[in-house]
Amino acid sequence: MTDPGIRVLSPWKAASSQQVSRVVSLLTAAWLAIPSAAIADRNLEDRLVQIQVTRQIQNPFLPWQFSPSSSASGYGYFINDAQVLTTENLVRNHTLVELVRAQTGEKITARVEIADHLLNLAILRIEGAPVSDQAASFEAINPLELNDSVTILQFDADRKVQHSAAIVTQIGVTRLPSAPYSLLSFRLLSDLDVNGEGAPVIQDGKLSGLIVSYQSSARIAVMVSDPFLSRFVKDALKAPYLGPASAGFSWRSLVDPAKRKYLKLGTEKDGIQVATPLRGTPGGLTLKPLDVILKWDGHALDSLGYYNDPHFGRLQFSHLVRGKRSPGDKVPITVFRDGKAQQLDMQLAGDPDLSALVPENVTRKRAEYLVEGGFIIRELDMAYMRALGADWRSRADSRLIHYYLNSRSTDYEPGDRIVVLVGVLPDRINIGYHKYHNQVIKTVNGQAVNNLQDVFRILDTDGALQNFRFQSGGVDLALDQEELPEANERIMTRYRIPELRFQAEPSAQASADPHRNENRKPSKRLAASAP
Amino acid sequence: MSQILQGHTLLSRRLARFILSHGLALQKGRDQSILSKMLISIFNFRVWFLLLACHLVLCASSAAASIVDRGRASVVKIYVTSQRNNVSVPWQGNRPDKGYGSGFIIKGRRILTNAHLVGDARFLQVQKDAMSGRFQARVLFVAHDCDLAMLEVIDPRFFDGTNPLPLAAAMPKLNDEVIVLGYPVGGERLSVTKGVVSRLSYAGYTHSGVDQHLALQVDAAINPGNSGGPVMLNGRVVGVAFQGLAWADGIGFAIPLPVIRHFLDDVKDGNYHGYPELGVAYIGLRNPAMRKNLQVPADKTGVVIYYLDPYGSALQRTEPGDVILSIDGYEIDNDGTVMMDNERLLFSEILERKQWGESISLSVWRDAKTISLKIPLKNPTDPFLYRNSYGVPPKYYVHGGLVFSPMSREYVRTLRRNDASKNVQLLHYLFEYSKIDGHNKDRNEFVILIERLAHPVNTYMQHFVNGVVETVNDKPIPNLEALRDALKEPKDGFFVVTFMGMEDILVLDASASAEADEQIMSTYGLPRQQYMGEAP
């Protein structure tokens, strides 16, 4: 999976990072030569590397702008000569990723090969390093147990490798700090403060996991371990990378005696209630609201959604999906529907966010946009609203919040999105419309708009966007077609917009979503401003 | 007048609502800002709106002296004990509050004052300056949409020796010197202050939270107690002081003559009907491309109908895309203004002067020609307007410890805007967009599960709180009465309740919940299981 958001953000940045990579290519060669091919000889300390990331985030409201660059550092773990395992959160929205060696402080550029926000894991490759298809020397790791002693590796202030003893205090399915997804994770009580995410955790001379977050007041670190680490590395080394499986439904515990009686379930505390099967996901295809899931993939579920894991004991059943299965797998489930138990098969899929009406876009992947006659147009996603700050609910338009929160129960076709007029850049051409913002666009040039691709297509076909109708009104806001090319040029210059249109190239990820690939044309400048 | 008509667009209406609700919060002491806390703590009155402060030096002229003498006889102090409803616990009221304000005697032995002074009154007394006796009064008419009320005094001897204050014939002009009479904080006796007319413009009337009318701005500071007092020019009333801006200096507002007259005319038949609503949101015809789209010739000006309110008079008589060129013969400019009384005012001012049941003539550009429309101003009551409500307690119905009550402005305001609950966010959305997005269809109120009075019968139902009831046993629920009736007929021994935007269902075991109700009512001290708005 190549995430478009991870690629170079603009031609300008592309040029600069290419220069950088040329400059460091000599270094690369030298660096690779030092430990030579003897990866097996490297001890674990040698596999620790510091990662420095420079990042920029798109301004969701003026989508051609980016935040001032900021930097962050964390750690990674060499899984072979050329590739480093780290967290996805660390390299999100990067413009440059550099690896720093212990003690010497040498820096070398790396690129992000695969990043998976569902697992919060990423693999980097040293720039210029040959792509070898050997699965490298990443050994399977032993799952940890409660009270196990482990060691966290990191750098101290002098860039010497530091060992911090830690013990496993809790194992359970918890929410990732970097994404609204739950994963089996391990809480460690650490002796020393952990100073960066991605720090490897070792036990008995083997990697056990990576730190994904750390709370200094309690010295609690959260670690992601197996089954995710081994599977991620294994999957990542063979294309195409599919990511973890997802089922696509929300559920509720089923303890209310009145509801159990109504559903004709026994008083035995078993089964969970399906709340919302998500549209465009396996859950949406297989399940109905009020289905009761009694067994999942061979395991009985209790009424709070737990099963008995042979290794970890009582675990939330979502681990059976993300932790045990891959997209495409068929899992048997037992569902209690219409008063009787039935056997169903569910074919699992990948990231459910792709089929959402309002995607979470937790990685803040660069959003597509269009500026026409000063109208700023884009699709609604959660990044758009969260950019308003912690009190985004107070500040965002209540209708947009509604679309986000209730998108899964709204009537829509897979591939539909909410297309939003972000605002209007005042200009002569749009006089009278300056105060419109956060409007949901329903038609453009009289044609229905269900996602931004529709708008791109209308622009390419009609040559201009001149009539806009919003959900709130019954009249088109019109722009003078003849004046549009000139106005677009003027607006570009006055508001310093490098590109009036950003349309992502079709990517592996987008092609997983067939609808969004339809009618997709190569990105080009606004037709109206072309000669 | 409709809040929809008066906002230039929906956007500005929302802005107006924001400003209004901010003002309201100050009044209620709910706002968290330091400023409002300070104000509330300094003046521990519920009614403190406007007054003035500028020059306390009285003008020595004999004319002024006579005005003050008249005022002394005719401007009264109103003592109010009021009690707000408690929307979260609808079967009980809040702690009674005491406050005072001003009013003045008008023709026919009546007292004119502000609605916000008497809206929740439980007990009212009036007192003349320099007279020790207080007389019990009662509300004759109250107009929450324009913050005016008329009182009568039970013992007519109160009016002995008083003279009604006459209303002026015409509006004052900018910079005219006016005096304000009333009983603000700082002393017991009548106070006189002086200022000039600073501005005449539209302002939100914070008392209702949604209405806008003309307001007379005077360069007066704000003090509690002046509310309801007269603003006078040459011995005649030109306004009723009613509100101020808490964060500004020298900006005080009075209800001007046209609004006062509208109220007095309206109640002549013994009922207050309120302002008719046209129910039109519009865009000024300013963009040449839009003009071209609608084929409007260059010599015509007007506004384009953008949205029609389902409860407005213009519904089905006009269409979005119609260009209103003139109204009752007044030509509308591209920004929605008309020239009237030598002032440039929003065209809605013409509607402001109409009574419910009258009609207006519109000249409208439609399908490339001008047509004339006569529109009777007879809009139905709009249950989704969500004015602040006063006096009448909220309706409620309790079943199985679940308290249901219709959506109201007061209830939504008890919920934080930033609340992470999906149910709460849905309420905020419906509060703002229910009509525009068509959620008002097939219902006349949103029935909310506002509270769970904890009891074993409802232990697992907390996540439904603040949900909007959609159906009970598959029957749609258009209002609270329908919910009550539906909760009397179980199906197979169950009530199955669904909520808007929620796939989960609430299941009540009918026999268990009926049994529980008696116990719940006694435990939680409910005087009755329901209140459906019947007169007390």
PDB file of N, CA and C in Angstrom, chain A residues 252 255-259 261-262 273 275-276 289-290 390-391 393-394 396-399 401-402 405-406 429-431 433 435-436 467 470-471 473-480, chain B residues 8-11 14 283 286-287 289-290 293 304-307 320-321 417-420 422 425-426 428-429 432-433 436-437 460-461 463 494 496 501 503-505 507 509:
ATOM      1  N   ARG A 252     -22.642  -3.441  20.606  1.00  0.00           N
ATOM      2  CA  ARG A 252     -22.922  -3.090  22.003  1.00  0.00           C
ATOM      3  C   ARG A 252     -22.954  -4.349  22.850  1.00  0.00           C
ATOM      4  N   VAL A 255     -26.350  -6.946  27.910  1.00  0.00           N
ATOM      5  CA  VAL A 255     -26.618  -7.394  29.271  1.00  0.00           C
ATOM      6  C   VAL A 255     -28.014  -7.022  29.747  1.00  0.00           C
ATOM      7  N   ASP A 256     -28.673  -6.087  29.063  1.00  0.00           N
ATOM      8  CA  ASP A 256     -29.993  -5.639  29.486  1.00  0.00           C
ATOM      9  C   ASP A 256     -30.979  -6.810  29.430  1.00  0.00           C
ATOM     10  N   PRO A 257     -31.515  -7.224  30.594  1.00  0.00           N
ATOM     11  CA  PRO A 257     -32.406  -8.397  30.598  1.00  0.00           C
ATOM     12  C   PRO A 257     -33.652  -8.191  29.729  1.00  0.00           C
ATOM     13  N   ALA A 258     -34.181  -6.943  29.696  1.00  0.00           N
ATOM     14  CA  ALA A 258     -35.392  -6.693  28.893  1.00  0.00           C
ATOM     15  C   ALA A 258     -35.078  -6.919  27.415  1.00  0.00           C
ATOM     16  N   LYS A 259     -33.912  -6.443  26.993  1.00  0.00           N
ATOM     17  CA  LYS A 259     -33.564  -6.590  25.582  1.00  0.00           C
ATOM     18  C   LYS A 259     -33.294  -8.054  25.247  1.00  0.00           C
ATOM     19  N   LYS A 261     -34.642 -10.583  26.644  1.00  0.00           N
ATOM     20  CA  LYS A 261     -35.941 -11.246  26.611  1.00  0.00           C
ATOM     21  C   LYS A 261     -36.649 -10.942  25.289  1.00  0.00           C
ATOM     22  N   TYR A 262     -36.585  -9.666  24.887  1.00  0.00           N
ATOM     23  CA  TYR A 262     -37.237  -9.257  23.638  1.00  0.00           C
ATOM     24  C   TYR A 262     -36.623  -9.977  22.440  1.00  0.00           C
ATOM     25  N   GLN A 273     -24.494  -7.434  20.662  1.00  0.00           N
ATOM     26  CA  GLN A 273     -25.498  -6.933  19.727  1.00  0.00           C
ATOM     27  C   GLN A 273     -24.833  -6.060  18.678  1.00  0.00           C
ATOM     28  N   ALA A 275     -24.653  -3.047  16.470  1.00  0.00           N
ATOM     29  CA  ALA A 275     -25.329  -1.746  16.498  1.00  0.00           C
ATOM     30  C   ALA A 275     -25.431  -1.212  15.079  1.00  0.00           C
ATOM     31  N   THR A 276     -24.311  -0.862  14.483  1.00  0.00           N
ATOM     32  CA  THR A 276     -24.343  -0.300  13.134  1.00  0.00           C
ATOM     33  C   THR A 276     -23.405  -1.065  12.214  1.00  0.00           C
ATOM     34  N   PRO A 289     -28.582  -4.646  11.828  1.00  0.00           N
ATOM     35  CA  PRO A 289     -28.718  -4.150  13.189  1.00  0.00           C
ATOM     36  C   PRO A 289     -29.556  -5.149  13.998  1.00  0.00           C
ATOM     37  N   LEU A 290     -29.213  -5.294  15.250  1.00  0.00           N
ATOM     38  CA  LEU A 290     -29.899  -6.198  16.173  1.00  0.00           C
ATOM     39  C   LEU A 290     -29.538  -7.671  15.981  1.00  0.00           C
ATOM     40  N   ALA A 390      -9.220  21.583  20.031  1.00  0.00           N
ATOM     41  CA  ALA A 390      -9.823  20.612  20.936  1.00  0.00           C
ATOM     42  C   ALA A 390     -11.326  20.845  21.068  1.00  0.00           C
ATOM     43  N   ASP A 391     -11.747  22.094  20.902  1.00  0.00           N
ATOM     44  CA  ASP A 391     -13.180  22.379  21.022  1.00  0.00           C
ATOM     45  C   ASP A 391     -13.816  22.449  19.637  1.00  0.00           C
ATOM     46  N   ARG A 393     -15.965  20.809  18.255  1.00  0.00           N
ATOM     47  CA  ARG A 393     -17.423  20.646  18.204  1.00  0.00           C
ATOM     48  C   ARG A 393     -18.136  21.972  18.434  1.00  0.00           C
ATOM     49  N   SER A 394     -17.512  22.848  19.214  1.00  0.00           N
ATOM     50  CA  SER A 394     -18.130  24.161  19.439  1.00  0.00           C
ATOM     51  C   SER A 394     -17.963  25.046  18.226  1.00  0.00           C
ATOM     52  N   ALA A 396     -17.135  23.964  14.833  1.00  0.00           N
ATOM     53  CA  ALA A 396     -17.512  23.480  13.505  1.00  0.00           C
ATOM     54  C   ALA A 396     -19.008  23.667  13.293  1.00  0.00           C
ATOM     55  N   ASP A 397     -19.402  23.678  12.051  1.00  0.00           N
ATOM     56  CA  ASP A 397     -20.804  23.767  11.695  1.00  0.00           C
ATOM     57  C   ASP A 397     -21.527  22.507  12.181  1.00  0.00           C
ATOM     58  N   SER A 398     -22.687  22.692  12.807  1.00  0.00           N
ATOM     59  CA  SER A 398     -23.337  21.529  13.428  1.00  0.00           C
ATOM     60  C   SER A 398     -23.793  20.510  12.379  1.00  0.00           C
ATOM     61  N   ARG A 399     -24.049  20.969  11.154  1.00  0.00           N
ATOM     62  CA  ARG A 399     -24.456  20.025  10.136  1.00  0.00           C
ATOM     63  C   ARG A 399     -23.270  19.162   9.697  1.00  0.00           C
ATOM     64  N   ILE A 401     -20.753  18.388  11.547  1.00  0.00           N
ATOM     65  CA  ILE A 401     -20.530  17.456  12.654  1.00  0.00           C
ATOM     66  C   ILE A 401     -21.520  16.301  12.552  1.00  0.00           C
ATOM     67  N   HIS A 402     -22.755  16.657  12.243  1.00  0.00           N
ATOM     68  CA  HIS A 402     -23.780  15.628  12.112  1.00  0.00           C
ATOM     69  C   HIS A 402     -23.413  14.629  11.010  1.00  0.00           C
ATOM     70  N   LEU A 405     -20.634  12.392  12.444  1.00  0.00           N
ATOM     71  CA  LEU A 405     -21.004  11.455  13.508  1.00  0.00           C
ATOM     72  C   LEU A 405     -22.015  10.420  13.045  1.00  0.00           C
ATOM     73  N   ASN A 406     -22.881  10.818  12.137  1.00  0.00           N
ATOM     74  CA  ASN A 406     -23.937   9.904  11.725  1.00  0.00           C
ATOM     75  C   ASN A 406     -23.749   9.399  10.312  1.00  0.00           C
ATOM     76  N   ILE A 429     -15.309  38.733  -9.046  1.00  0.00           N
ATOM     77  CA  ILE A 429     -16.186  37.763  -9.696  1.00  0.00           C
ATOM     78  C   ILE A 429     -17.208  37.150  -8.729  1.00  0.00           C
ATOM     79  N   ASN A 430     -16.858  37.134  -7.445  1.00  0.00           N
ATOM     80  CA  ASN A 430     -17.766  36.472  -6.510  1.00  0.00           C
ATOM     81  C   ASN A 430     -18.431  37.456  -5.546  1.00  0.00           C
ATOM     82  N   ILE A 431     -18.614  38.672  -5.994  1.00  0.00           N
ATOM     83  CA  ILE A 431     -19.300  39.686  -5.179  1.00  0.00           C
ATOM     84  C   ILE A 431     -20.683  39.170  -4.793  1.00  0.00           C
ATOM     85  N   TYR A 433     -21.169  36.874  -2.580  1.00  0.00           N
ATOM     86  CA  TYR A 433     -21.104  35.508  -2.039  1.00  0.00           C
ATOM     87  C   TYR A 433     -20.065  35.369  -0.923  1.00  0.00           C
ATOM     88  N   LYS A 435     -19.737  35.766   2.147  1.00  0.00           N
ATOM     89  CA  LYS A 435     -19.902  35.204   3.494  1.00  0.00           C
ATOM     90  C   LYS A 435     -20.278  33.728   3.492  1.00  0.00           C
ATOM     91  N   TYR A 436     -20.381  33.117   2.329  1.00  0.00           N
ATOM     92  CA  TYR A 436     -20.711  31.689   2.312  1.00  0.00           C
ATOM     93  C   TYR A 436     -19.498  30.858   2.709  1.00  0.00           C
ATOM     94  N   ASN A 467     -22.017  27.394 -11.857  1.00  0.00           N
ATOM     95  CA  ASN A 467     -23.250  27.435 -11.068  1.00  0.00           C
ATOM     96  C   ASN A 467     -23.150  26.453  -9.912  1.00  0.00           C
ATOM     97  N   PHE A 470     -26.221  24.868  -3.060  1.00  0.00           N
ATOM     98  CA  PHE A 470     -25.910  24.307  -1.753  1.00  0.00           C
ATOM     99  C   PHE A 470     -27.143  23.634  -1.162  1.00  0.00           C
ATOM    100  N   GLN A 471     -26.875  22.831  -0.159  1.00  0.00           N
ATOM    101  CA  GLN A 471     -27.964  22.123   0.484  1.00  0.00           C
ATOM    102  C   GLN A 471     -28.976  23.071   1.108  1.00  0.00           C
ATOM    103  N   GLY A 473     -29.999  26.047   0.082  1.00  0.00           N
ATOM    104  CA  GLY A 473     -30.722  27.020  -0.726  1.00  0.00           C
ATOM    105  C   GLY A 473     -31.237  26.461  -2.023  1.00  0.00           C
ATOM    106  N   GLY A 474     -32.120  27.222  -2.650  1.00  0.00           N
ATOM    107  CA  GLY A 474     -32.730  26.757  -3.878  1.00  0.00           C
ATOM    108  C   GLY A 474     -32.334  27.576  -5.085  1.00  0.00           C
ATOM    109  N   VAL A 475     -31.237  28.321  -4.995  1.00  0.00           N
ATOM    110  CA  VAL A 475     -30.792  29.153  -6.104  1.00  0.00           C
ATOM    111  C   VAL A 475     -29.315  28.876  -6.353  1.00  0.00           C
ATOM    112  N   ASP A 476     -28.941  28.868  -7.630  1.00  0.00           N
ATOM    113  CA  ASP A 476     -27.524  28.709  -7.944  1.00  0.00           C
ATOM    114  C   ASP A 476     -26.770  29.999  -7.639  1.00  0.00           C
ATOM    115  N   LEU A 477     -25.612  29.859  -7.011  1.00  0.00           N
ATOM    116  CA  LEU A 477     -24.681  30.982  -6.978  1.00  0.00           C
ATOM    117  C   LEU A 477     -23.903  30.893  -8.290  1.00  0.00           C
ATOM    118  N   ALA A 478     -23.945  31.967  -9.050  1.00  0.00           N
ATOM    119  CA  ALA A 478     -23.374  31.912 -10.395  1.00  0.00           C
ATOM    120  C   ALA A 478     -22.085  32.715 -10.474  1.00  0.00           C
ATOM    121  N   LEU A 479     -21.169  32.229 -11.290  1.00  0.00           N
ATOM    122  CA  LEU A 479     -19.928  32.958 -11.577  1.00  0.00           C
ATOM    123  C   LEU A 479     -19.904  33.231 -13.079  1.00  0.00           C
ATOM    124  N   ASP A 480     -19.407  34.380 -13.447  1.00  0.00           N
ATOM    125  CA  ASP A 480     -19.365  34.769 -14.855  1.00  0.00           C
ATOM    126  C   ASP A 480     -18.369  33.897 -15.603  1.00  0.00           C
TER     127      ASP A 480
ATOM    128  N   HIS B   8     -29.792  38.694   6.565  1.00  0.00           N
ATOM    129  CA  HIS B   8     -29.552  38.819   5.139  1.00  0.00           C
ATOM    130  C   HIS B   8     -29.570  37.454   4.514  1.00  0.00           C
ATOM    131  N   THR B   9     -29.011  36.523   5.222  1.00  0.00           N
ATOM    132  CA  THR B   9     -28.933  35.164   4.714  1.00  0.00           C
ATOM    133  C   THR B   9     -28.985  34.291   5.934  1.00  0.00           C
ATOM    134  N   LEU B  10     -28.986  33.015   5.687  1.00  0.00           N
ATOM    135  CA  LEU B  10     -28.972  32.081   6.807  1.00  0.00           C
ATOM    136  C   LEU B  10     -27.727  32.271   7.633  1.00  0.00           C
ATOM    137  N   LEU B  11     -26.652  32.619   6.951  1.00  0.00           N
ATOM    138  CA  LEU B  11     -25.404  32.786   7.679  1.00  0.00           C
ATOM    139  C   LEU B  11     -25.516  33.902   8.694  1.00  0.00           C
ATOM    140  N   ARG B  14     -27.473  33.020  11.617  1.00  0.00           N
ATOM    141  CA  ARG B  14     -26.787  32.229  12.622  1.00  0.00           C
ATOM    142  C   ARG B  14     -25.878  33.097  13.455  1.00  0.00           C
ATOM    143  N   ILE B 283     -30.783  36.509  -0.951  1.00  0.00           N
ATOM    144  CA  ILE B 283     -29.451  37.025  -1.275  1.00  0.00           C
ATOM    145  C   ILE B 283     -29.672  38.312  -2.060  1.00  0.00           C
ATOM    146  N   ARG B 286     -26.514  41.128  -6.221  1.00  0.00           N
ATOM    147  CA  ARG B 286     -25.323  41.939  -6.426  1.00  0.00           C
ATOM    148  C   ARG B 286     -24.394  41.355  -7.460  1.00  0.00           C
ATOM    149  N   ASN B 287     -24.446  40.039  -7.644  1.00  0.00           N
ATOM    150  CA  ASN B 287     -23.503  39.438  -8.581  1.00  0.00           C
ATOM    151  C   ASN B 287     -24.054  39.479 -10.002  1.00  0.00           C
ATOM    152  N   ALA B 289     -23.349  37.773 -12.592  1.00  0.00           N
ATOM    153  CA  ALA B 289     -23.613  36.461 -13.200  1.00  0.00           C
ATOM    154  C   ALA B 289     -24.940  35.907 -12.716  1.00  0.00           C
ATOM    155  N   MET B 290     -25.255  36.150 -11.450  1.00  0.00           N
ATOM    156  CA  MET B 290     -26.539  35.683 -10.942  1.00  0.00           C
ATOM    157  C   MET B 290     -27.674  36.457 -11.605  1.00  0.00           C
ATOM    158  N   ASN B 293     -28.093  34.939 -14.947  1.00  0.00           N
ATOM    159  CA  ASN B 293     -28.774  33.638 -14.810  1.00  0.00           C
ATOM    160  C   ASN B 293     -30.283  33.809 -14.692  1.00  0.00           C
ATOM    161  N   VAL B 304     -32.931  38.176  -4.185  1.00  0.00           N
ATOM    162  CA  VAL B 304     -33.291  36.869  -4.719  1.00  0.00           C
ATOM    163  C   VAL B 304     -33.710  35.961  -3.573  1.00  0.00           C
ATOM    164  N   ILE B 305     -34.859  35.324  -3.718  1.00  0.00           N
ATOM    165  CA  ILE B 305     -35.302  34.383  -2.676  1.00  0.00           C
ATOM    166  C   ILE B 305     -34.424  33.149  -2.737  1.00  0.00           C
ATOM    167  N   TYR B 306     -33.836  32.836  -1.604  1.00  0.00           N
ATOM    168  CA  TYR B 306     -32.848  31.761  -1.531  1.00  0.00           C
ATOM    169  C   TYR B 306     -33.450  30.530  -0.869  1.00  0.00           C
ATOM    170  N   TYR B 307     -34.289  30.775   0.107  1.00  0.00           N
ATOM    171  CA  TYR B 307     -34.852  29.675   0.891  1.00  0.00           C
ATOM    172  C   TYR B 307     -36.204  30.104   1.419  1.00  0.00           C
ATOM    173  N   PRO B 320     -37.923  29.786  -4.672  1.00  0.00           N
ATOM    174  CA  PRO B 320     -36.520  30.186  -4.687  1.00  0.00           C
ATOM    175  C   PRO B 320     -36.160  30.632  -6.111  1.00  0.00           C
ATOM    176  N   GLY B 321     -35.392  31.689  -6.230  1.00  0.00           N
ATOM    177  CA  GLY B 321     -35.050  32.208  -7.548  1.00  0.00           C
ATOM    178  C   GLY B 321     -35.930  33.389  -7.955  1.00  0.00           C
ATOM    179  N   ARG B 417     -21.916  22.793  23.904  1.00  0.00           N
ATOM    180  CA  ARG B 417     -21.746  22.701  22.463  1.00  0.00           C
ATOM    181  C   ARG B 417     -20.618  21.722  22.123  1.00  0.00           C
ATOM    182  N   ASN B 418     -19.648  21.618  23.010  1.00  0.00           N
ATOM    183  CA  ASN B 418     -18.487  20.763  22.723  1.00  0.00           C
ATOM    184  C   ASN B 418     -18.669  19.353  23.282  1.00  0.00           C
ATOM    185  N   ASP B 419     -19.866  19.029  23.719  1.00  0.00           N
ATOM    186  CA  ASP B 419     -20.115  17.713  24.305  1.00  0.00           C
ATOM    187  C   ASP B 419     -19.751  16.607  23.310  1.00  0.00           C
ATOM    188  N   ALA B 420     -19.047  15.588  23.809  1.00  0.00           N
ATOM    189  CA  ALA B 420     -18.606  14.519  22.912  1.00  0.00           C
ATOM    190  C   ALA B 420     -19.740  13.553  22.569  1.00  0.00           C
ATOM    191  N   LYS B 422     -22.733  11.845  20.912  1.00  0.00           N
ATOM    192  CA  LYS B 422     -23.332  11.888  19.587  1.00  0.00           C
ATOM    193  C   LYS B 422     -24.776  12.378  19.673  1.00  0.00           C
ATOM    194  N   GLN B 425     -24.804  16.118  20.041  1.00  0.00           N
ATOM    195  CA  GLN B 425     -24.469  16.790  18.783  1.00  0.00           C
ATOM    196  C   GLN B 425     -25.638  16.747  17.811  1.00  0.00           C
ATOM    197  N   LEU B 426     -26.390  15.667  17.829  1.00  0.00           N
ATOM    198  CA  LEU B 426     -27.569  15.591  16.961  1.00  0.00           C
ATOM    199  C   LEU B 426     -28.587  16.661  17.364  1.00  0.00           C
ATOM    200  N   HIS B 428     -27.945  19.556  18.771  1.00  0.00           N
ATOM    201  CA  HIS B 428     -27.454  20.862  18.317  1.00  0.00           C
ATOM    202  C   HIS B 428     -27.724  21.037  16.824  1.00  0.00           C
ATOM    203  N   TYR B 429     -27.537  19.963  16.090  1.00  0.00           N
ATOM    204  CA  TYR B 429     -27.775  20.018  14.638  1.00  0.00           C
ATOM    205  C   TYR B 429     -29.257  20.259  14.346  1.00  0.00           C
ATOM    206  N   GLU B 432     -30.555  23.715  14.922  1.00  0.00           N
ATOM    207  CA  GLU B 432     -30.176  24.719  13.933  1.00  0.00           C
ATOM    208  C   GLU B 432     -30.749  24.430  12.539  1.00  0.00           C
ATOM    209  N   TYR B 433     -30.785  23.164  12.150  1.00  0.00           N
ATOM    210  CA  TYR B 433     -31.047  22.840  10.753  1.00  0.00           C
ATOM    211  C   TYR B 433     -32.322  22.033  10.518  1.00  0.00           C
ATOM    212  N   ILE B 436     -34.391  23.431   7.552  1.00  0.00           N
ATOM    213  CA  ILE B 436     -33.637  23.544   6.292  1.00  0.00           C
ATOM    214  C   ILE B 436     -33.376  22.161   5.709  1.00  0.00           C
ATOM    215  N   ASP B 437     -33.061  21.205   6.575  1.00  0.00           N
ATOM    216  CA  ASP B 437     -32.752  19.864   6.087  1.00  0.00           C
ATOM    217  C   ASP B 437     -33.958  18.920   6.116  1.00  0.00           C
ATOM    218  N   TYR B 460     -29.703  -0.262  31.962  1.00  0.00           N
ATOM    219  CA  TYR B 460     -28.795  -0.327  30.805  1.00  0.00           C
ATOM    220  C   TYR B 460     -29.202   0.649  29.697  1.00  0.00           C
ATOM    221  N   MET B 461     -29.811   1.756  30.084  1.00  0.00           N
ATOM    222  CA  MET B 461     -30.362   2.647  29.056  1.00  0.00           C
ATOM    223  C   MET B 461     -29.709   4.014  29.041  1.00  0.00           C
ATOM    224  N   HIS B 463     -27.186   5.194  27.631  1.00  0.00           N
ATOM    225  CA  HIS B 463     -26.682   5.715  26.353  1.00  0.00           C
ATOM    226  C   HIS B 463     -27.780   6.242  25.443  1.00  0.00           C
ATOM    227  N   PHE B 494     -43.908  -5.733  25.208  1.00  0.00           N
ATOM    228  CA  PHE B 494     -42.741  -4.852  25.152  1.00  0.00           C
ATOM    229  C   PHE B 494     -43.086  -3.504  24.544  1.00  0.00           C
ATOM    230  N   VAL B 496     -40.820  -1.069  22.237  1.00  0.00           N
ATOM    231  CA  VAL B 496     -39.531  -0.940  21.557  1.00  0.00           C
ATOM    232  C   VAL B 496     -39.431   0.488  21.031  1.00  0.00           C
ATOM    233  N   GLY B 501     -30.956   8.497  14.251  1.00  0.00           N
ATOM    234  CA  GLY B 501     -29.512   8.342  14.084  1.00  0.00           C
ATOM    235  C   GLY B 501     -28.912   7.234  14.922  1.00  0.00           C
ATOM    236  N   GLU B 503     -28.922   3.021  15.658  1.00  0.00           N
ATOM    237  CA  GLU B 503     -29.433   1.730  15.219  1.00  0.00           C
ATOM    238  C   GLU B 503     -29.904   0.904  16.408  1.00  0.00           C
ATOM    239  N   ASP B 504     -29.402   1.252  17.585  1.00  0.00           N
ATOM    240  CA  ASP B 504     -29.763   0.481  18.768  1.00  0.00           C
ATOM    241  C   ASP B 504     -31.226   0.768  19.153  1.00  0.00           C
ATOM    242  N   ILE B 505     -31.844  -0.211  19.790  1.00  0.00           N
ATOM    243  CA  ILE B 505     -33.224  -0.015  20.222  1.00  0.00           C
ATOM    244  C   ILE B 505     -33.294  -0.069  21.745  1.00  0.00           C
ATOM    245  N   VAL B 507     -35.524  -1.288  24.781  1.00  0.00           N
ATOM    246  CA  VAL B 507     -36.603  -2.245  25.011  1.00  0.00           C
ATOM    247  C   VAL B 507     -37.061  -2.142  26.461  1.00  0.00           C
ATOM    248  N   ASP B 509     -39.675  -3.690  29.209  1.00  0.00           N
ATOM    249  CA  ASP B 509     -40.603  -4.757  29.553  1.00  0.00           C
ATOM    250  C   ASP B 509     -41.847  -4.060  30.129  1.00  0.00           C
TER     251      ASP B 509
END
